[in-house]
CSV table of C-alpha atoms and ligand atoms in Angstrom, one decimal:
chain,number,residue,atom,x,y,z
A,923,MET,CA,-1.5,72.5,47.9
A,924,SER,CA,1.5,72.9,45.7
A,925,GLU,CA,1.6,76.4,43.8
A,926,ASP,CA,2.9,74.5,40.6
A,927,VAL,CA,-0.7,73.0,40.3
A,928,ALA,CA,-2.5,74.8,37.6
A,929,PRO,CA,-5.7,76.7,38.9
A,930,ALA,CA,-8.1,74.6,36.9
A,931,ARG,CA,-6.7,71.3,38.1
A,932,LEU,CA,-6.6,72.6,41.6
A,933,GLU,CA,-10.2,73.6,41.3
A,934,MET,CA,-11.0,70.2,40.2
A,935,ILE,CA,-9.2,68.6,42.9
A,936,GLU,CA,-11.2,70.3,45.2
A,937,ARG,CA,-14.3,69.5,43.7
A,938,VAL,CA,-13.4,65.9,43.7
A,939,ALA,CA,-12.7,66.0,47.5
A,940,TRP,CA,-16.0,67.9,48.0
A,941,VAL,CA,-17.8,65.2,46.1
A,942,TYR,CA,-15.9,62.4,47.9
A,943,GLU,CA,-16.7,63.8,51.4
A,944,ARG,CA,-20.6,64.1,50.9
A,945,LEU,CA,-20.6,60.5,49.2
A,946,VAL,CA,-19.0,59.1,52.2
A,947,GLU,CA,-21.1,61.1,54.8
A,948,THR,CA,-24.1,59.8,52.9
A,949,TYR,CA,-23.4,56.0,52.0
A,950,GLY,CA,-20.5,55.3,54.1
A,951,ALA,CA,-16.9,54.1,53.2
A,952,PRO,CA,-17.1,50.4,52.1
A,953,ASP,CA,-14.5,47.9,53.1
A,954,TRP,CA,-12.1,47.1,50.2
A,955,ARG,CA,-11.6,43.5,50.0
A,956,PRO,CA,-10.3,42.5,46.8
A,957,THR,CA,-11.3,38.7,46.1
A,958,GLY,CA,-7.9,37.6,44.5
A,959,ASP,CA,-9.7,35.8,41.9
A,960,ALA,CA,-8.5,37.9,39.0
A,961,LEU,CA,-9.8,35.2,36.1
A,962,GLY,CA,-13.1,34.8,38.0
A,963,GLU,CA,-13.7,38.6,38.1
A,964,LEU,CA,-12.8,38.9,34.4
A,965,VAL,CA,-15.4,36.5,33.4
A,966,ALA,CA,-17.8,37.7,35.5
A,967,THR,CA,-17.2,41.4,34.2
A,968,ILE,CA,-17.7,40.0,30.6
A,969,LEU,CA,-20.9,38.5,31.7
A,970,SER,CA,-22.1,41.7,33.3
A,971,GLN,CA,-21.9,43.5,30.1
A,972,HIS,CA,-25.4,45.0,28.9
A,973,THR,CA,-27.4,43.0,31.4
A,974,SER,CA,-28.5,43.5,35.1
A,975,ASP,CA,-26.3,42.2,38.2
A,976,VAL,CA,-29.0,39.5,38.8
A,977,ASN,CA,-28.9,38.3,35.1
A,978,SER,CA,-24.9,38.5,35.2
A,979,GLU,CA,-24.6,36.7,38.7
A,980,ARG,CA,-27.0,33.9,37.8
A,981,ALA,CA,-25.1,33.3,34.5
A,982,TYR,CA,-21.8,33.2,36.2
A,983,GLU,CA,-23.3,30.9,38.9
A,984,GLN,CA,-24.4,28.4,36.2
A,985,LEU,CA,-21.0,28.5,34.1
A,986,ARG,CA,-19.4,27.3,37.2
A,987,LEU,CA,-21.9,24.8,38.3
A,988,ARG,CA,-21.8,23.2,34.6
A,989,LEU,CA,-18.3,23.7,33.9
A,990,PRO,CA,-16.4,23.8,37.4
A,991,THR,CA,-12.8,24.4,35.9
A,992,TRP,CA,-11.5,27.0,33.7
A,993,GLU,CA,-10.1,24.3,31.4
A,994,ALA,CA,-13.6,22.8,31.1
A,995,VAL,CA,-14.9,26.1,29.9
A,996,ARG,CA,-12.2,26.5,27.3
A,997,ASP,CA,-12.6,22.9,25.9
A,998,ALA,CA,-16.4,22.6,25.9
A,999,PRO,CA,-18.3,23.4,22.8
A,1000,VAL,CA,-19.1,26.8,22.4
A,1001,ASP,CA,-22.8,25.9,22.5
A,1002,GLN,CA,-22.4,24.5,25.9
A,1003,VAL,CA,-20.7,27.6,27.2
A,1004,ALA,CA,-23.5,30.0,25.7
A,1005,ASP,CA,-26.4,27.7,27.1
A,1006,ALA,CA,-24.5,28.1,30.5
A,1007,VAL,CA,-24.5,31.9,30.4
A,1008,ARG,CA,-27.8,32.3,28.6
A,1009,SER,CA,-29.4,34.2,31.4
A,1010,GLY,CA,-27.0,37.2,30.9
A,1011,GLY,CA,-27.9,37.7,27.5
A,1012,LEU,CA,-25.7,38.0,24.3
A,1013,ALA,CA,-24.9,34.3,25.2
A,1014,GLU,CA,-23.1,33.5,22.1
A,1015,VAL,CA,-21.2,36.5,21.9
A,1016,LYS,CA,-19.9,36.3,25.7
A,1017,ALA,CA,-19.2,32.5,25.4
A,1018,GLU,CA,-17.0,32.9,22.5
A,1019,ARG,CA,-15.2,35.7,23.8
A,1020,ILE,CA,-14.5,33.9,27.2
A,1021,GLN,CA,-13.2,31.0,25.2
A,1022,ARG,CA,-11.0,32.9,23.1
A,1023,ILE,CA,-9.5,34.6,26.4
A,1024,LEU,CA,-8.9,31.2,27.9
A,1025,ARG,CA,-7.3,29.9,24.8
A,1026,LEU,CA,-5.0,32.7,24.4
A,1027,LEU,CA,-4.1,32.4,28.4
A,1028,SER,CA,-3.5,28.8,27.6
A,1029,GLU,CA,-0.9,29.6,25.0
A,1030,ARG,CA,0.7,31.9,27.4
A,1031,LEU,CA,0.7,29.8,30.3
A,1032,GLY,CA,1.5,26.4,28.7
A,1033,ASP,CA,0.6,23.5,30.9
A,1034,ALA,CA,0.1,25.8,33.9
A,1035,PRO,CA,-3.4,25.9,35.5
A,1036,LEU,CA,-5.5,28.8,34.0
A,1037,THR,CA,-5.2,31.8,36.0
A,1038,LEU,CA,-4.5,35.4,36.2
A,1039,ASP,CA,-3.0,35.5,39.9
A,1040,HIS,CA,0.3,36.3,38.5
A,1041,LEU,CA,-0.9,39.7,37.6
A,1042,ALA,CA,-1.0,40.7,41.4
A,1043,ALA,CA,2.7,40.7,41.6
A,1044,LEU,CA,3.1,43.2,38.3
A,1045,PRO,CA,3.3,47.1,38.5
A,1046,ASP,CA,-0.3,48.4,38.0
A,1047,GLU,CA,0.2,49.8,34.5
A,1048,GLU,CA,1.8,46.3,33.3
A,1049,ALA,CA,-1.0,44.3,34.7
A,1050,GLU,CA,-3.5,46.8,33.0
A,1051,ALA,CA,-1.9,46.6,30.0
A,1052,TYR,CA,-1.6,42.7,30.1
A,1053,LEU,CA,-5.6,42.7,30.5
A,1054,ARG,CA,-6.1,45.3,27.9
A,1055,ALA,CA,-4.4,43.2,25.3
A,1056,LEU,CA,-6.8,40.3,25.9
A,1057,PRO,CA,-9.6,40.1,23.0
A,1058,GLY,CA,-12.6,42.3,24.1
A,1059,VAL,CA,-11.2,43.8,27.2
A,1060,GLY,CA,-11.8,47.4,27.3
A,1061,PRO,CA,-10.7,50.0,30.1
A,1062,LYS,CA,-14.0,49.2,32.3
A,1063,THR,CA,-13.4,45.5,32.5
A,1064,ALA,CA,-9.6,45.8,33.2
A,1065,ALA,CA,-10.1,48.3,35.7
A,1066,CYS,CA,-13.0,46.0,37.5
A,1067,VAL,CA,-10.5,43.1,37.4
A,1068,LEU,CA,-7.5,45.3,39.0
A,1069,LEU,CA,-9.8,46.9,41.5
A,1070,PHE,CA,-12.1,44.1,42.8
A,1071,ALA,CA,-9.9,41.3,42.4
A,1072,LEU,CA,-6.2,42.6,42.6
A,1073,GLY,CA,-6.6,45.2,45.1
A,1074,LYS,CA,-5.0,47.6,42.5
A,1075,PRO,CA,-6.6,51.3,42.5
A,1076,ALA,CA,-8.3,51.3,39.3
A,1077,PHE,CA,-11.3,53.5,38.8
A,1078,PRO,CA,-14.0,51.6,36.5
A,1079,VAL,CA,-16.4,54.1,35.0
A,1080,ASP,CA,-19.8,52.2,34.5
A,1081,THR,CA,-22.8,53.8,33.3
A,1082,HIS,CA,-23.8,54.9,36.7
A,1083,VAL,CA,-20.4,56.6,37.2
A,1084,TRP,CA,-20.0,58.1,33.8
A,1085,ARG,CA,-23.9,59.7,34.0
A,1086,VAL,CA,-23.1,61.0,37.6
A,1087,THR,CA,-19.8,62.3,37.2
A,1088,ARG,CA,-20.9,64.4,33.9
A,1089,ARG,CA,-23.9,65.9,35.9
A,1090,LEU,CA,-21.8,66.7,38.7
A,1091,GLY,CA,-19.2,68.6,36.5
A,1092,LEU,CA,-16.4,66.2,37.4
A,1093,ILE,CA,-15.9,65.5,33.4
A,1094,ASP,CA,-16.8,67.4,30.7
A,1095,ALA,CA,-20.3,66.7,29.3
A,1096,LYS,CA,-18.9,65.4,26.1
A,1097,MET,CA,-16.2,63.2,27.5
A,1098,SER,CA,-16.8,59.5,26.6
A,1099,ALA,CA,-16.8,56.9,29.2
A,1100,GLU,CA,-13.5,55.3,27.9
A,1101,ALA,CA,-11.7,58.8,28.4
A,1102,ALA,CA,-13.2,59.3,31.8
A,1103,HIS,CA,-11.3,56.4,33.1
A,1104,GLY,CA,-7.9,57.9,32.8
A,1105,TYR,CA,-9.1,61.3,33.5
A,1106,LEU,CA,-11.0,60.4,36.6
A,1107,GLN,CA,-8.1,58.1,37.7
A,1108,ARG,CA,-5.5,61.0,37.4
A,1109,MET,CA,-7.8,63.3,39.5
A,1110,ILE,CA,-9.0,61.0,42.4
A,1111,PRO,CA,-6.3,59.9,44.8
A,1112,PRO,CA,-5.8,55.9,45.0
A,1113,ALA,CA,-7.1,55.5,48.5
A,1114,TRP,CA,-10.5,57.0,47.6
A,1115,ARG,CA,-11.1,55.2,44.3
A,1116,TYR,CA,-12.8,52.2,45.8
A,1117,ALA,CA,-15.2,54.1,48.1
A,1118,MET,CA,-15.7,56.4,45.1
A,1119,HIS,CA,-16.7,54.1,42.8
A,1120,VAL,CA,-19.0,52.1,44.9
A,1121,ASP,CA,-20.7,55.2,46.3
A,1122,LEU,CA,-21.1,56.8,43.0
A,1123,ILE,CA,-23.1,53.7,41.6
A,1124,GLN,CA,-25.2,53.8,44.9
A,1125,HIS,CA,-26.0,57.4,44.1
A,1126,GLY,CA,-26.8,56.6,40.4
A,1127,ARG,CA,-29.2,53.8,41.5
A,1128,ARG,CA,-30.8,55.6,44.4
A,1129,ILE,CA,-30.9,59.4,43.6
A,1130,CYS,CA,-29.2,60.7,40.6
A,1131,THR,CA,-31.2,58.0,38.3
A,1132,ALA,CA,-31.0,58.0,34.7
A,1133,GLN,CA,-34.7,59.0,34.0
A,1134,ARG,CA,-35.9,61.3,36.8
A,1135,PRO,CA,-33.0,62.6,39.1
A,1136,ALA,CA,-34.1,63.1,42.7
A,1137,CYS,CA,-32.2,66.7,42.8
A,1138,ALA,CA,-34.7,67.9,45.7
A,1139,ARG,CA,-33.3,65.5,48.2
A,1140,CYS,CA,-29.5,65.2,46.6
A,1141,PRO,CA,-26.9,65.6,49.2
A,1142,LEU,CA,-24.6,66.8,46.3
A,1143,ARG,CA,-27.0,69.4,45.0
A,1144,ALA,CA,-25.0,72.4,46.1
A,1145,GLY,CA,-22.0,71.2,44.2
A,1146,CYS,CA,-24.0,70.0,41.0
A,1147,ALA,CA,-23.2,71.3,37.5
A,1148,TYR,CA,-26.5,70.0,36.5
A,1149,GLN,CA,-28.1,72.2,39.1
A,1150,ARG,CA,-26.0,75.2,38.6
A,1151,ILE,CA,-26.1,75.7,34.8
A,1152,GLY,CA,-29.6,74.2,34.5
A,1153,LEU,CA,-29.2,71.3,32.0
A,1154,SER,CA,-32.2,69.9,30.8
A,1155,ALA,CA,-33.7,66.8,32.3
A,1156,SER,CA,-32.7,64.6,29.4
A,1157,THR,CA,-29.0,65.4,29.4
A,1158,PHE,CA,-26.9,62.5,30.3
A,1159,ARG,CA,-29.8,60.2,30.2
A,1160,HIS,CA,-28.2,57.5,28.3
A,1161,GLY,CA,-25.4,55.3,29.5
A,1162,ASP,CA,-22.4,53.6,28.0
A,1163,ASP,CA,-21.8,49.9,28.8
A,1164,ARG,CA,-19.0,49.0,26.8
A,1165,GLY,CA,-16.1,47.1,28.3
B,1937,SF4,FE1,-27.8,63.9,40.1
B,1937,SF4,FE2,-29.5,66.0,40.9
B,1937,SF4,FE3,-27.9,65.4,42.5
B,1937,SF4,FE4,-27.0,66.6,40.5
B,1937,SF4,S1,-28.3,67.3,42.0
B,1937,SF4,S2,-25.9,64.6,41.3
B,1937,SF4,S3,-28.5,65.7,38.7
B,1937,SF4,S4,-29.4,64.1,41.7
């Protein structure tokens, strides 16, 4: 490790490595297989906000079934789009947001089919900036599209990742989910980001749950700030599901 690296940063890099190794030992290193469908991922991520996976997946399936092309989604009455995505909650808000994005893309793409495939050829930062400029697209939504569809090593911070990384002490207890995207992305090497994101979610769902973390059987217990400094059980209970 370079002598130029500040001690605090060096300690954090080592802590990230320790957490990564424990997660992979426990949950494995999932294969990273990007879907290649950036626009589908963007819409699916919008539908996933503030609801469960089951409900958002049903909403996406219904949308594709009832309005099979993105042009059809763009041109349908907003009520029809809202009805299709009803199971995902906040149907009117999400339908309006999806149509606004599709209309904006149409303005940019002209007569070409609606797609975000062109982002694959852009440098990572430019692809992220393009996504973040779309209405209602925050750092988590942009990072999901980059990571899951385009194979670009972003690091989405969802409610589980945010809670678990605060408890572990990888980020400051007061750091917002929005700020955690940039900070964790700088700390986690690109090759680890997909597995670490997926495994932190597994950990947050199975062991480090919001209400009652199962610390006694946690494989990360030895390196956990929540254990070390004796934070109260209510600390970091709440998530943040903003885009
Ligand atoms: Fe979460 Fe407890 Fe494990 Fe820390 S020791 S990561 S708080 S389950």
